[in-house]
Amino acid sequence: AQSVTQLGSHVSVSEGALVLLRCNYSSSVPPYLFWYVQYPNQGLQLLLKYTSAATLVKGINGFEAEFKKSETSFHLTKPSAHMSDAAEYFCAVSDRRAGGTSYGKLTFGQGTILTVHP
Amino acid sequence: DGGITQSPKYLFRKEGQNVTLSCEQNLNHDAMYWYRQDPGQGLRLIYYSQIVNDFQKGDIAEGYSVSREKKESFPLTVTSAQKNPTAFYLCASSIVGGTSTDTQYFGPGTRLTVL
């Protein structure tokens, strides 16, 4: 079964600093991977996704993530944090069969709360 | 605009009462999902449905029930058997099969509080 581990339940950065949110996955088949963002009392918004094309994926709001198969990682980065980036971020992996077809489910990590200081 | 709507935004329930949360989508997606979110626990799957009149239990289905009579609607009932129902509930939908990349799109959520 697929699983996702997000290292660090809370990350704090200064405005203008690099943002790095870590995600490691476990999957027996080539995965599809996702990052979502959630603002307080709102639903999840898709930031970006990896679906076996380019390993460096660019998303909205200046975020990007790199798929590293050898490290089973999909870390999310942004070169310069903005106050509006403060939110909770979730990494997710698609639950897929050995042949690549989907069970149609996602497995989510526990989430990382990003705080941005002025 | 296409999207997913959930109602109500906030819901209060007395212990022992059943309550139904609404989820509607106009994205023409085949699959719909219900998640429960508690602080520090991420999202946990309650039920999902990939086709009308069919649904499967997720990881925490006990105390919940669903129906899927229409493609665009997937209501969730929180029954009195659910021991700790206070949580934030999220509905999502996705395309199934073909060129699907399993991307799920989420509604704004319903916060349920048991008094």
PDB file of N, CA and C in Angstrom, chain A residues 10 15 45 57 78:
ATOM      1  N   HIS A  10       5.361  21.438  11.660  1.00  0.00           N
ATOM      2  CA  HIS A  10       5.383  22.895  11.617  1.00  0.00           C
ATOM      3  C   HIS A  10       6.717  23.353  11.038  1.00  0.00           C
ATOM      4  N   GLU A  15       9.892  36.101   6.022  1.00  0.00           N
ATOM      5  CA  GLU A  15       9.467  36.587   4.719  1.00  0.00           C
ATOM      6  C   GLU A  15      10.694  36.807   3.849  1.00  0.00           C
ATOM      7  N   GLN A  45      -6.674  23.228  -2.072  1.00  0.00           N
ATOM      8  CA  GLN A  45      -6.447  23.728  -3.423  1.00  0.00           C
ATOM      9  C   GLN A  45      -5.204  23.061  -3.999  1.00  0.00           C
ATOM     10  N   VAL A  57       8.423  19.955 -11.357  1.00  0.00           N
ATOM     11  CA  VAL A  57       7.063  20.398 -11.630  1.00  0.00           C
ATOM     12  C   VAL A  57       6.860  21.793 -11.069  1.00  0.00           C
ATOM     13  N   LYS A  78       9.904  26.988  -2.551  1.00  0.00           N
ATOM     14  CA  LYS A  78       9.615  28.314  -3.098  1.00  0.00           C
ATOM     15  C   LYS A  78      10.793  29.192  -2.736  1.00  0.00           C
TER      16      LYS A  78
END
